């Protein structure tokens, strides 16, 4: 029904919430890596590792970042910081 917020599969338990700052991968957005920021209604809020605008994603489209994905994200942030793009 349009305009009604309901879990698509109410029989499934909600996934465990990660700690704020945990790096996750949004599989619905070309495997974009983001930091978990919190919950917004039925969605999880993620933010780019180097800072920027948050986006929302359904928890079913999120998975933990692999070690190589975490390394890439941290390296990208360090490079942006060295260029003065972020604090």
mmCIF file of N, CA and C in Angstrom:
data_model
loop_
_atom_site.group_PDB
_atom_site.id
_atom_site.type_symbol
_atom_site.label_atom_id
_atom_site.label_comp_id
_atom_site.label_asym_id
_atom_site.label_seq_id
_atom_site.Cartn_x
_atom_site.Cartn_y
_atom_site.Cartn_z
ATOM 1 N N UNK A 1 0.842 -1.163 0.000
ATOM 2 C CA UNK A 1 0.000 0.000 0.000
ATOM 3 C C UNK A 1 0.895 1.235 0.000
ATOM 4 N N UNK A 2 0.566 2.212 -0.805
ATOM 5 C CA UNK A 2 1.366 3.422 -0.935
ATOM 6 C C UNK A 2 1.290 4.265 0.329
ATOM 7 N N UNK A 3 2.434 4.766 0.761
ATOM 8 C CA UNK A 3 2.468 5.657 1.913
ATOM 9 C C UNK A 3 2.489 4.963 3.261
ATOM 10 N N UNK A 4 2.480 3.643 3.267
ATOM 11 C CA UNK A 4 2.493 2.913 4.530
ATOM 12 C C UNK A 4 3.889 2.334 4.729
ATOM 13 N N UNK A 5 4.462 2.594 5.881
ATOM 14 C CA UNK A 5 5.774 2.037 6.197
ATOM 15 C C UNK A 5 5.595 0.706 6.897
ATOM 16 N N UNK A 6 6.013 -0.339 6.239
ATOM 17 C CA UNK A 6 5.937 -1.679 6.816
ATOM 18 C C UNK A 6 7.137 -2.467 6.325
ATOM 19 N N UNK A 7 7.645 -3.339 7.154
ATOM 20 C CA UNK A 7 8.750 -4.189 6.722
ATOM 21 C C UNK A 7 8.262 -5.090 5.611
ATOM 22 N N UNK A 8 9.035 -5.245 4.532
ATOM 23 C CA UNK A 8 8.598 -6.069 3.413
ATOM 24 C C UNK A 8 8.379 -7.530 3.789
ATOM 25 N N UNK A 9 9.161 -8.032 4.721
ATOM 26 C CA UNK A 9 9.021 -9.421 5.163
ATOM 27 C C UNK A 9 8.965 -9.419 6.685
ATOM 28 N N UNK A 10 7.785 -9.168 7.269
ATOM 29 C CA UNK A 10 7.695 -9.013 8.723
ATOM 30 C C UNK A 10 8.114 -10.247 9.513
ATOM 31 N N UNK A 11 8.126 -11.426 8.896
ATOM 32 C CA UNK A 11 8.510 -12.625 9.625
ATOM 33 C C UNK A 11 10.022 -12.710 9.819
ATOM 34 N N UNK A 12 10.804 -11.963 9.026
ATOM 35 C CA UNK A 12 12.253 -11.974 9.176
ATOM 36 C C UNK A 12 12.660 -11.048 10.318
ATOM 37 N N UNK A 13 13.563 -11.493 11.177
ATOM 38 C CA UNK A 13 14.011 -10.594 12.254
ATOM 39 C C UNK A 13 14.852 -9.467 11.667
ATOM 40 N N UNK A 14 14.799 -8.293 12.269
ATOM 41 C CA UNK A 14 15.630 -7.202 11.761
ATOM 42 C C UNK A 14 17.102 -7.526 11.973
ATOM 43 N N UNK A 15 17.961 -7.098 11.050
ATOM 44 C CA UNK A 15 19.389 -7.386 11.218
ATOM 45 C C UNK A 15 19.958 -6.632 12.416
ATOM 46 N N UNK A 16 21.024 -7.178 12.991
ATOM 47 C CA UNK A 16 21.688 -6.508 14.112
ATOM 48 C C UNK A 16 22.278 -5.188 13.638
ATOM 49 N N UNK A 17 22.152 -4.176 14.474
ATOM 50 C CA UNK A 17 22.700 -2.868 14.125
ATOM 51 C C UNK A 17 24.210 -2.860 14.319
ATOM 52 N N UNK A 18 24.936 -2.363 13.327
ATOM 53 C CA UNK A 18 26.380 -2.216 13.511
ATOM 54 C C UNK A 18 26.679 -0.994 14.377
ATOM 55 N N UNK A 19 27.867 -0.925 14.891
ATOM 56 C CA UNK A 19 28.283 0.239 15.681
ATOM 57 C C UNK A 19 28.455 1.438 14.752
ATOM 58 N N UNK A 20 28.148 2.640 15.229
ATOM 59 C CA UNK A 20 28.378 3.829 14.399
ATOM 60 C C UNK A 20 29.843 3.891 13.951
ATOM 61 N N UNK A 21 30.036 4.226 12.682
ATOM 62 C CA UNK A 21 31.383 4.290 12.113
ATOM 63 C C UNK A 21 31.822 3.019 11.423
ATOM 64 N N UNK A 22 31.062 1.925 11.592
ATOM 65 C CA UNK A 22 31.402 0.666 10.935
ATOM 66 C C UNK A 22 31.317 0.847 9.426
ATOM 67 N N UNK A 23 32.301 0.332 8.701
ATOM 68 C CA UNK A 23 32.285 0.429 7.248
ATOM 69 C C UNK A 23 31.430 -0.685 6.666
ATOM 70 N N UNK A 24 30.477 -0.278 5.827
ATOM 71 C CA UNK A 24 29.544 -1.199 5.194
ATOM 72 C C UNK A 24 29.525 -0.948 3.692
ATOM 73 N N UNK A 25 29.031 -1.930 2.949
ATOM 74 C CA UNK A 25 28.920 -1.816 1.501
ATOM 75 C C UNK A 25 27.449 -1.808 1.124
ATOM 76 N N UNK A 26 27.053 -0.815 0.346
ATOM 77 C CA UNK A 26 25.688 -0.695 -0.170
ATOM 78 C C UNK A 26 25.651 -1.388 -1.524
ATOM 79 N N UNK A 27 25.087 -2.591 -1.570
ATOM 80 C CA UNK A 27 25.061 -3.367 -2.806
ATOM 81 C C UNK A 27 24.054 -2.833 -3.815
ATOM 82 N N UNK A 28 23.156 -1.955 -3.391
ATOM 83 C CA UNK A 28 22.183 -1.382 -4.326
ATOM 84 C C UNK A 28 22.758 -0.174 -5.063
ATOM 85 N N UNK A 29 23.921 0.298 -4.659
ATOM 86 C CA UNK A 29 24.564 1.460 -5.288
ATOM 87 C C UNK A 29 25.979 1.101 -5.745
ATOM 88 N N UNK A 30 26.073 0.065 -6.532
ATOM 89 C CA UNK A 30 27.349 -0.317 -7.144
ATOM 90 C C UNK A 30 28.442 -0.561 -6.103
ATOM 91 N N UNK A 31 28.069 -1.221 -5.012
ATOM 92 C CA UNK A 31 29.010 -1.583 -3.939
ATOM 93 C C UNK A 31 29.729 -0.375 -3.339
ATOM 94 N N UNK A 32 28.978 0.671 -3.124
ATOM 95 C CA UNK A 32 29.516 1.898 -2.526
ATOM 96 C C UNK A 32 29.790 1.664 -1.041
ATOM 97 N N UNK A 33 30.968 2.052 -0.582
ATOM 98 C CA UNK A 33 31.358 1.882 0.819
ATOM 99 C C UNK A 33 30.980 3.132 1.600
ATOM 100 N N UNK A 34 30.401 2.919 2.769
ATOM 101 C CA UNK A 34 30.039 4.043 3.620
ATOM 102 C C UNK A 34 30.135 3.678 5.087
ATOM 103 N N UNK A 35 30.197 4.710 5.923
ATOM 104 C CA UNK A 35 30.209 4.529 7.376
ATOM 105 C C UNK A 35 28.779 4.492 7.879
ATOM 106 N N UNK A 36 28.475 3.537 8.734
ATOM 107 C CA UNK A 36 27.149 3.475 9.344
ATOM 108 C C UNK A 36 26.987 4.660 10.278
ATOM 109 N N UNK A 37 25.871 5.402 10.126
ATOM 110 C CA UNK A 37 25.619 6.587 10.939
ATOM 111 C C UNK A 37 24.443 6.401 11.886
ATOM 112 N N UNK A 38 23.485 5.551 11.520
ATOM 113 C CA UNK A 38 22.328 5.361 12.378
ATOM 114 C C UNK A 38 21.138 4.847 11.590
ATOM 115 N N UNK A 39 19.995 4.851 12.250
ATOM 116 C CA UNK A 39 18.764 4.334 11.657
ATOM 117 C C UNK A 39 17.811 5.488 11.397
ATOM 118 N N UNK A 40 17.195 5.470 10.235
ATOM 119 C CA UNK A 40 16.181 6.456 9.869
ATOM 120 C C UNK A 40 14.953 5.684 9.399
ATOM 121 N N UNK A 41 14.020 5.467 10.311
ATOM 122 C CA UNK A 41 12.803 4.707 10.031
ATOM 123 C C UNK A 41 13.176 3.275 9.650
ATOM 124 N N UNK A 42 12.904 2.857 8.434
ATOM 125 C CA UNK A 42 13.208 1.490 8.004
ATOM 126 C C UNK A 42 14.558 1.388 7.296
ATOM 127 N N UNK A 43 15.280 2.475 7.243
ATOM 128 C CA UNK A 43 16.523 2.530 6.485
ATOM 129 C C UNK A 43 17.718 2.769 7.399
ATOM 130 N N UNK A 44 18.890 2.423 6.898
ATOM 131 C CA UNK A 44 20.131 2.729 7.579
ATOM 132 C C UNK A 44 20.769 3.907 6.866
ATOM 133 N N UNK A 45 21.346 4.804 7.630
ATOM 134 C CA UNK A 45 22.039 5.959 7.062
ATOM 135 C C UNK A 45 23.527 5.646 6.961
ATOM 136 N N UNK A 46 24.064 5.864 5.773
ATOM 137 C CA UNK A 46 25.492 5.690 5.527
ATOM 138 C C UNK A 46 26.063 7.012 5.036
ATOM 139 N N UNK A 47 27.346 7.219 5.279
ATOM 140 C CA UNK A 47 28.022 8.436 4.843
ATOM 141 C C UNK A 47 29.320 8.039 4.156
ATOM 142 N N UNK A 48 29.703 8.733 3.093
ATOM 143 C CA UNK A 48 30.986 8.424 2.460
ATOM 144 C C UNK A 48 32.125 8.513 3.474
ATOM 145 N N UNK A 49 33.115 7.672 3.319
ATOM 146 C CA UNK A 49 34.221 7.606 4.272
ATOM 147 C C UNK A 49 34.977 8.929 4.338
ATOM 148 N N UNK A 50 35.124 9.604 3.233
ATOM 149 C CA UNK A 50 35.833 10.878 3.215
ATOM 150 C C UNK A 50 34.970 12.053 3.604
ATOM 151 N N UNK A 51 33.776 11.795 4.102
ATOM 152 C CA UNK A 51 32.829 12.857 4.429
ATOM 153 C C UNK A 51 31.919 13.118 3.244
ATOM 154 N N UNK A 52 30.881 13.835 3.481
ATOM 155 C CA UNK A 52 29.945 14.147 2.411
ATOM 156 C C UNK A 52 28.520 13.860 2.820
ATOM 157 N N UNK A 53 27.662 13.874 1.841
ATOM 158 C CA UNK A 53 26.232 13.726 2.063
ATOM 159 C C UNK A 53 25.864 12.281 2.390
ATOM 160 N N UNK A 54 25.095 12.109 3.450
ATOM 161 C CA UNK A 54 24.618 10.775 3.828
ATOM 162 C C UNK A 54 23.572 10.298 2.832
ATOM 163 N N UNK A 55 23.410 8.979 2.763
ATOM 164 C CA UNK A 55 22.333 8.400 1.982
ATOM 165 C C UNK A 55 21.701 7.288 2.798
ATOM 166 N N UNK A 56 20.501 6.910 2.401
ATOM 167 C CA UNK A 56 19.775 5.861 3.120
ATOM 168 C C UNK A 56 19.677 4.619 2.253
ATOM 169 N N UNK A 57 19.697 3.481 2.916
ATOM 170 C CA UNK A 57 19.648 2.204 2.220
ATOM 171 C C UNK A 57 18.874 1.210 3.077
ATOM 172 N N UNK A 58 18.171 0.308 2.409
ATOM 173 C CA UNK A 58 17.488 -0.764 3.130
ATOM 174 C C UNK A 58 18.546 -1.716 3.691
ATOM 175 N N UNK A 59 18.381 -2.155 4.924
ATOM 176 C CA UNK A 59 19.372 -3.053 5.533
ATOM 177 C C UNK A 59 19.639 -4.319 4.716
ATOM 178 N N UNK A 60 18.670 -4.776 3.951
ATOM 179 C CA UNK A 60 18.881 -6.002 3.164
ATOM 180 C C UNK A 60 19.885 -5.797 2.028
ATOM 181 N N UNK A 61 20.188 -4.539 1.697
ATOM 182 C CA UNK A 61 21.150 -4.232 0.638
ATOM 183 C C UNK A 61 22.524 -3.865 1.196
ATOM 184 N N UNK A 62 22.763 -4.178 2.464
ATOM 185 C CA UNK A 62 24.024 -3.807 3.107
ATOM 186 C C UNK A 62 24.751 -5.066 3.569
ATOM 187 N N UNK A 63 26.055 -5.036 3.400
ATOM 188 C CA UNK A 63 26.899 -6.121 3.914
ATOM 189 C C UNK A 63 28.147 -5.502 4.516
ATOM 190 N N UNK A 64 28.822 -6.221 5.405
ATOM 191 C CA UNK A 64 30.072 -5.697 5.965
ATOM 192 C C UNK A 64 31.123 -5.529 4.864
ATOM 193 N N UNK A 65 31.930 -4.510 4.986
ATOM 194 C CA UNK A 65 33.008 -4.284 4.023
ATOM 195 C C UNK A 65 34.104 -5.330 4.219
ATOM 196 N N UNK A 66 34.634 -5.804 3.106
ATOM 197 C CA UNK A 66 35.768 -6.726 3.151
ATOM 198 C C UNK A 66 37.024 -5.955 3.556
ATOM 199 N N UNK A 67 38.049 -6.653 4.039
ATOM 200 C CA UNK A 67 39.279 -5.951 4.431
ATOM 201 C C UNK A 67 39.851 -5.068 3.315
ATOM 202 N N UNK A 68 39.844 -5.544 2.076
ATOM 203 C CA UNK A 68 40.384 -4.742 0.972
ATOM 204 C C UNK A 68 39.517 -3.508 0.722
ATOM 205 N N UNK A 69 38.201 -3.626 0.904
ATOM 206 C CA UNK A 69 37.308 -2.477 0.724
ATOM 207 C C UNK A 69 37.522 -1.448 1.833
ATOM 208 N N UNK A 70 37.758 -1.919 3.047
ATOM 209 C CA UNK A 70 38.052 -0.996 4.155
ATOM 210 C C UNK A 70 39.370 -0.266 3.903
ATOM 211 N N UNK A 71 40.368 -0.999 3.422
ATOM 212 C CA UNK A 71 41.668 -0.394 3.125
ATOM 213 C C UNK A 71 41.537 0.672 2.039
ATOM 214 N N UNK A 72 40.812 0.367 0.970
ATOM 215 C CA UNK A 72 40.618 1.344 -0.110
ATOM 216 C C UNK A 72 39.927 2.598 0.401
ATOM 217 N N UNK A 73 38.892 2.411 1.214
ATOM 218 C CA UNK A 73 38.143 3.558 1.736
ATOM 219 C C UNK A 73 39.024 4.420 2.632
ATOM 220 N N UNK A 74 39.804 3.795 3.487
ATOM 221 C CA UNK A 74 40.681 4.561 4.382
ATOM 222 C C UNK A 74 41.798 5.262 3.606
ATOM 223 N N UNK A 75 42.309 4.597 2.575
ATOM 224 C CA UNK A 75 43.342 5.211 1.744
ATOM 225 C C UNK A 75 42.782 6.417 0.999
ATOM 226 N N UNK A 76 41.572 6.287 0.470
ATOM 227 C CA UNK A 76 40.934 7.406 -0.232
ATOM 228 C C UNK A 76 40.747 8.589 0.709
ATOM 229 N N UNK A 77 40.357 8.317 1.943
ATOM 230 C CA UNK A 77 40.188 9.407 2.916
ATOM 231 C C UNK A 77 41.532 10.055 3.243
ATOM 232 N N UNK A 78 42.561 9.248 3.443
ATOM 233 C CA UNK A 78 43.884 9.801 3.746
ATOM 234 C C UNK A 78 44.392 10.655 2.587
ATOM 235 N N UNK A 79 44.175 10.211 1.368
ATOM 236 C CA UNK A 79 44.601 10.989 0.207
ATOM 237 C C UNK A 79 43.836 12.303 0.117
ATOM 238 N N UNK A 80 42.528 12.257 0.354
ATOM 239 C CA UNK A 80 41.723 13.481 0.321
ATOM 240 C C UNK A 80 42.180 14.442 1.412
ATOM 241 N N UNK A 81 42.512 13.897 2.547
ATOM 242 C CA UNK A 81 42.990 14.731 3.657
ATOM 243 C C UNK A 81 44.329 15.383 3.317
ATOM 244 N N UNK A 82 45.215 14.647 2.669
ATOM 245 C CA UNK A 82 46.523 15.205 2.307
ATOM 246 C C UNK A 82 46.396 16.299 1.250
ATOM 247 N N UNK A 83 45.330 16.246 0.459
ATOM 248 C CA UNK A 83 45.070 17.285 -0.543
ATOM 249 C C UNK A 83 44.311 18.467 0.045
ATOM 250 N N UNK A 84 43.908 18.358 1.325
ATOM 251 C CA UNK A 84 43.179 19.442 1.975
ATOM 252 C C UNK A 84 41.698 19.463 1.666
ATOM 253 N N UNK A 85 41.167 18.371 1.130
ATOM 254 C CA UNK A 85 39.749 18.312 0.767
ATOM 255 C C UNK A 85 38.856 18.036 1.969
ATOM 256 N N UNK A 86 39.397 17.371 2.982
ATOM 257 C CA UNK A 86 38.657 17.083 4.216
ATOM 258 C C UNK A 86 39.590 17.321 5.395
ATOM 259 N N UNK A 87 38.988 17.506 6.563
ATOM 260 C CA UNK A 87 39.801 17.718 7.770
ATOM 261 C C UNK A 87 40.262 16.414 8.351
#
